[in-house]
XYZ file of C-alpha atoms in Angstrom:
382
model
C 104.378 72.360 118.931
C 106.514 75.171 119.072
C 106.831 78.624 117.843
C 109.871 80.487 117.267
C 110.122 84.274 116.097
C 113.404 84.856 113.747
C 114.651 87.581 112.298
C 114.299 88.549 108.682
C 110.963 87.320 107.004
C 109.930 83.971 108.166
C 108.314 82.499 111.735
C 108.394 79.336 112.041
C 106.383 76.578 114.057
C 107.126 73.552 114.832
C 104.587 70.635 117.434
C 91.012 72.830 128.139
C 90.947 70.713 123.430
C 92.369 74.071 122.150
C 94.147 77.363 123.518
C 94.383 80.449 122.150
C 97.509 83.155 121.363
C 98.517 85.758 119.266
C 99.709 88.988 120.145
C 99.374 92.146 122.690
C 97.203 94.368 119.288
C 94.572 93.291 118.342
C 94.789 94.093 114.456
C 93.544 92.021 111.487
C 97.234 91.797 110.560
C 98.328 89.391 113.030
C 98.853 85.940 112.935
C 96.168 83.598 115.784
C 97.688 80.587 117.160
C 95.567 78.199 117.918
C 97.072 75.200 120.262
C 95.347 72.072 119.777
C 95.149 68.676 121.823
C 91.935 65.855 122.175
C 91.927 62.557 123.068
C 91.570 60.067 121.081
C 88.404 58.734 120.606
C 86.521 55.296 122.172
C 88.537 56.892 125.465
C 86.840 57.534 128.484
C 88.225 61.411 127.177
C 87.127 62.167 124.633
C 83.960 64.003 122.832
C 82.221 64.563 119.537
C 81.904 67.628 120.882
C 85.466 68.959 120.792
C 84.845 69.571 117.380
C 81.686 71.505 117.434
C 83.615 73.634 120.016
C 86.463 74.248 118.179
C 84.323 75.025 115.154
C 83.246 77.860 116.583
C 86.049 79.379 117.489
C 87.437 79.388 115.006
C 84.506 81.481 113.291
C 85.319 83.638 115.716
C 88.608 83.835 115.212
C 88.319 83.612 111.707
C 85.612 86.644 111.478
C 88.121 88.957 113.004
C 91.049 88.315 111.744
C 93.093 87.088 108.068
C 95.715 84.887 109.647
C 94.467 82.583 112.071
C 95.439 78.943 112.388
C 95.572 76.280 114.204
C 98.294 72.657 115.527
C 98.417 70.026 117.157
C 97.568 66.405 118.114
C 93.570 65.873 116.580
C 94.337 62.023 116.831
C 92.204 62.229 113.414
C 92.680 60.183 110.957
C 91.702 61.749 107.162
C 92.771 59.412 103.520
C 93.004 62.632 100.888
C 89.146 63.305 101.244
C 88.783 66.886 100.615
C 89.059 69.743 103.404
C 86.940 71.898 101.706
C 83.422 71.980 99.272
C 84.122 72.124 95.822
C 82.557 74.515 93.555
C 81.615 71.177 90.794
C 79.928 69.858 93.815
C 75.890 70.726 94.895
C 76.104 67.826 98.029
C 76.160 71.110 100.639
C 73.567 73.794 98.566
C 71.052 73.480 101.104
C 73.472 73.740 104.051
C 75.240 76.568 101.974
C 71.883 78.539 101.507
C 70.127 78.514 105.280
C 73.937 78.844 106.550
C 74.771 81.961 107.400
C 78.614 80.284 107.758
C 80.020 80.774 104.417
C 80.665 84.268 103.417
C 79.758 84.849 99.652
C 82.081 83.057 96.309
C 83.344 81.147 99.634
C 82.904 77.811 97.219
C 85.688 79.784 95.020
C 88.368 79.759 97.322
C 90.619 77.185 96.896
C 90.795 78.589 92.930
C 92.364 81.270 94.315
C 95.159 79.151 96.879
C 98.895 79.266 95.114
C 99.302 75.766 96.224
C 97.177 72.426 95.378
C 93.894 72.242 95.632
C 94.663 68.757 96.445
C 96.759 67.269 99.264
C 98.651 64.307 99.541
C 98.559 61.334 102.487
C 100.672 58.531 103.104
C 97.728 57.633 105.683
C 94.735 56.163 103.247
C 92.942 55.330 106.337
C 89.787 57.869 107.807
C 87.910 56.956 111.377
C 85.147 58.950 111.689
C 87.042 61.640 113.984
C 88.604 62.542 110.127
C 85.469 62.558 109.122
C 84.627 65.426 111.961
C 87.888 67.225 110.643
C 86.760 67.792 107.462
C 83.745 68.577 108.280
C 84.698 71.334 110.294
C 87.694 72.829 108.126
C 84.717 72.497 104.871
C 82.025 75.039 107.247
C 84.785 77.355 108.361
C 87.180 77.649 104.954
C 90.286 76.509 107.142
C 92.872 74.001 104.802
C 94.482 71.685 105.904
C 98.288 72.311 105.767
C 99.822 68.615 106.303
C 100.197 67.149 101.934
C 100.692 71.052 100.029
C 103.568 73.113 100.938
C 107.333 72.297 100.957
C 108.572 69.087 101.662
C 105.601 67.640 102.977
C 104.169 67.420 99.855
C 103.975 64.547 100.079
C 101.379 63.730 103.713
C 103.955 62.515 105.818
C 102.675 60.616 107.951
C 102.760 62.146 111.979
C 102.986 59.303 114.646
C 105.256 56.125 114.938
C 105.626 55.724 111.125
C 101.482 54.636 111.021
C 99.045 57.075 111.304
C 98.817 61.355 109.810
C 97.065 63.023 113.325
C 98.510 66.356 113.635
C 98.341 69.121 111.646
C 98.769 72.009 110.927
C 94.860 73.696 109.632
C 95.159 77.556 107.801
C 93.064 80.178 106.611
C 93.659 80.801 102.897
C 95.041 84.112 103.755
C 97.596 82.809 106.480
C 97.909 79.454 103.445
C 98.740 81.211 101.061
C 102.254 83.244 103.095
C 103.270 79.554 103.790
C 106.013 78.739 102.267
C 107.489 75.394 103.683
C 105.704 72.332 106.405
C 107.646 69.386 106.838
C 107.248 66.206 108.878
C 110.067 66.509 111.566
C 112.549 63.461 112.337
C 110.833 61.029 115.555
C 112.254 62.576 118.907
C 112.157 60.983 121.988
C 113.106 63.696 124.283
C 109.752 65.193 123.228
C 107.039 62.253 122.337
C 106.274 58.897 122.849
C 105.393 58.079 119.127
C 104.252 62.088 117.288
C 106.787 63.825 115.181
C 107.489 66.974 115.201
C 105.575 69.245 112.512
C 107.373 72.291 111.252
C 106.400 74.994 109.442
C 107.453 78.879 107.406
C 105.291 82.086 107.398
C 106.605 84.679 105.587
C 105.794 88.079 106.518
C 106.045 91.188 105.855
C 108.283 93.553 108.837
C 108.141 96.752 109.418
C 111.620 97.863 111.263
C 110.098 100.678 114.155
C 112.607 102.328 115.363
C 110.465 104.431 118.963
C 112.730 103.467 122.357
C 110.151 100.606 122.723
C 111.296 98.730 121.191
C 114.547 99.376 120.156
C 115.905 100.787 123.547
C 119.730 100.946 123.109
C 119.953 101.041 119.506
C 120.586 104.918 118.878
C 122.914 104.304 122.168
C 126.935 103.436 122.164
C 127.948 101.200 124.707
C 129.965 104.034 126.830
C 134.018 102.234 127.814
C 134.687 105.265 130.881
C 131.286 105.499 133.738
C 130.823 107.861 136.137
C 131.141 107.546 139.963
C 128.507 107.590 141.684
C 127.369 110.589 143.608
C 128.942 111.816 146.880
C 126.261 114.025 149.258
C 129.532 115.191 150.269
C 131.275 116.334 147.952
C 127.732 118.240 146.400
C 129.850 121.792 147.264
C 132.607 121.244 145.007
C 130.111 120.318 143.326
C 128.690 123.424 142.585
C 132.677 124.762 142.128
C 132.591 122.961 139.102
C 130.190 123.906 137.615
C 130.764 126.729 134.519
C 129.268 130.236 135.248
C 129.805 131.316 131.686
C 127.964 128.232 129.543
C 124.527 129.084 132.742
C 125.026 132.528 131.776
C 124.662 131.348 127.669
C 121.964 128.816 128.494
C 120.323 131.070 130.625
C 120.722 134.087 127.497
C 119.451 131.317 125.166
C 116.864 130.911 127.176
C 115.796 134.374 126.996
C 115.606 134.903 123.129
C 113.397 131.422 123.251
C 109.984 132.765 123.016
C 106.181 131.849 120.838
C 108.153 132.617 117.742
C 111.197 131.682 117.510
C 110.802 128.166 119.352
C 111.405 124.790 117.717
C 112.739 121.320 118.335
C 116.499 121.991 117.492
C 116.618 124.876 120.114
C 114.709 123.105 122.868
C 117.277 119.706 121.926
C 120.630 121.429 121.204
C 119.748 123.532 124.965
C 118.555 120.498 127.361
C 122.329 119.084 125.424
C 124.176 121.935 126.969
C 122.596 121.716 130.718
C 123.630 118.067 130.255
C 127.202 118.511 129.341
C 127.998 121.150 131.840
C 126.104 119.002 134.860
C 128.569 115.694 133.188
C 131.531 117.547 133.205
C 130.924 118.924 136.852
C 130.435 115.797 137.795
C 134.093 113.579 136.035
C 135.956 116.741 137.635
C 134.283 116.558 141.744
C 133.226 112.505 141.734
C 135.644 111.152 139.231
C 135.427 108.205 136.563
C 136.390 104.886 136.297
C 136.322 102.335 133.312
C 133.717 98.579 134.006
C 135.573 95.721 133.906
C 134.652 92.381 132.354
C 132.728 89.533 133.794
C 134.256 87.819 135.191
C 133.713 84.532 133.406
C 133.400 82.728 136.807
C 130.883 84.261 137.748
C 129.678 83.988 134.924
C 129.491 80.739 134.623
C 128.386 80.349 138.076
C 124.588 82.933 137.177
C 124.306 79.833 134.731
C 124.480 77.190 136.696
C 121.748 78.892 139.132
C 119.803 79.175 136.518
C 119.666 75.299 136.134
C 116.128 73.639 138.408
C 117.514 72.528 141.280
C 117.370 68.291 140.534
C 119.419 69.348 137.074
C 123.023 67.819 138.053
C 126.368 66.714 136.576
C 124.263 64.025 135.345
C 122.103 65.721 133.344
C 124.028 68.101 131.965
C 126.717 64.844 130.612
C 123.363 63.694 129.273
C 122.391 66.100 127.638
C 125.909 66.768 126.668
C 125.569 63.411 124.882
C 122.995 63.628 123.066
C 123.491 67.084 121.869
C 127.031 65.919 120.490
C 124.847 62.604 118.794
C 121.543 65.395 117.021
C 123.944 66.853 115.868
C 126.259 64.053 114.134
C 122.735 62.307 112.475
C 122.353 65.591 111.497
C 125.757 65.152 109.522
C 125.566 62.235 108.681
C 121.368 60.322 108.610
C 122.741 56.702 108.089
C 121.121 54.084 110.540
C 123.515 53.747 112.494
C 123.625 57.042 113.473
C 119.391 57.223 114.061
C 120.389 54.151 116.109
C 122.609 56.089 118.662
C 120.960 59.811 118.333
C 117.148 57.848 119.526
C 118.798 56.018 122.351
C 120.865 58.805 123.943
C 117.731 60.576 124.010
C 115.765 58.037 125.494
C 119.061 57.625 127.953
C 118.625 61.599 128.160
C 114.741 61.394 129.435
C 115.504 58.608 131.644
C 117.742 60.929 133.917
C 116.000 63.307 134.264
C 113.050 61.814 135.127
C 115.339 59.958 137.241
C 116.216 63.039 138.567
C 113.158 64.533 138.967
C 111.710 61.997 140.756
C 114.275 61.733 143.507
C 114.559 65.631 144.079
C 110.853 65.159 144.609
C 111.455 62.169 147.371
C 113.620 64.916 148.604
C 111.689 67.541 148.738
C 108.803 65.716 150.694
C 111.661 63.940 153.581
C 111.952 67.895 153.754
C 109.161 68.768 154.848
C 107.707 65.689 156.382
C 111.225 66.471 159.121
C 109.788 70.074 159.479
C 106.738 68.834 160.595
C 107.899 66.356 162.984
C 111.080 69.453 164.438
C 108.274 71.810 164.492
C 105.590 69.989 166.394
C 107.925 68.482 168.453
C 109.046 72.196 169.517
C 105.224 72.324 170.610
C 105.252 70.481 172.549
C 108.962 71.273 174.683
C 106.928 74.422 175.026
C 104.025 73.505 176.277
C 105.784 70.935 178.717
């Protein structure tokens, strides 16, 4: 799953067993994201306790935050069964009376949703993990987004074009502000079997104007810069200080009393002092115009930021892959899809080959260093 923050009023999401993440500030209106992977059932790594642990985490976070969601590979097939307790269904009355999991009127939450209470799913099969996931939704009050909203209202398949095992779950408050959901086209680069999930969330944004959030919004780029301080010119700097301005500032400070001090007076005085020092520095040390960054230097820095194993072959494969992806985006034909998938496979194969080659080279270097060190020790002893 990939979380991408976009300018404006939308966030997009594309795709231990559960990792949680959120913002640094703990506020009730924060969005808390959980990334999930549950191993397939009937494997050596599978455990039904996974759902119980996730359930406890959801209950804990949903008691503190309005917007809680989970996304990932649940390996659960749920068909089109209800993921909530219907207000017309009394099968869970005994459980609800004995349990404190549900709040008052929680049974009627589906009636207040802005999306359908039922969901679609092209995968009509259901397995044991699917039942556990549906029970988790009923007990915690979260809902499956797949098959309910936007471009994925049909409940598209997410794995090998044969099953739906990847889900996005959300609390009712979050579900009401999701504007779109979709299952993106399969890419060999990111997975061997799964398609990415894409979610758009409408949020109310408040633009903060403080310096911490926008450190350079009120600062205009300066064409002219003052040269660095030179201690040898300290006396010359003192001579360039405007004595008349110093006297004016001194008189202004004398007039500032407790009854006449305000923010404007202080700001004006500080600005006058700063301007006086800046003018003296310009005359003493001189100025210069910053040069634009050299394109060759920029490219060298860009090359340096690449991984050590990322060579020219990787760059060519990446370039070709991006070209075929753009071509498929413009024209979604079967031929373009085949070319895109083939280029992605070749790119991934090249990456794996270069990584493996780099690891072997590093391993050999370490062995050679060890051999040379032992040889030097033996010579020293001799």
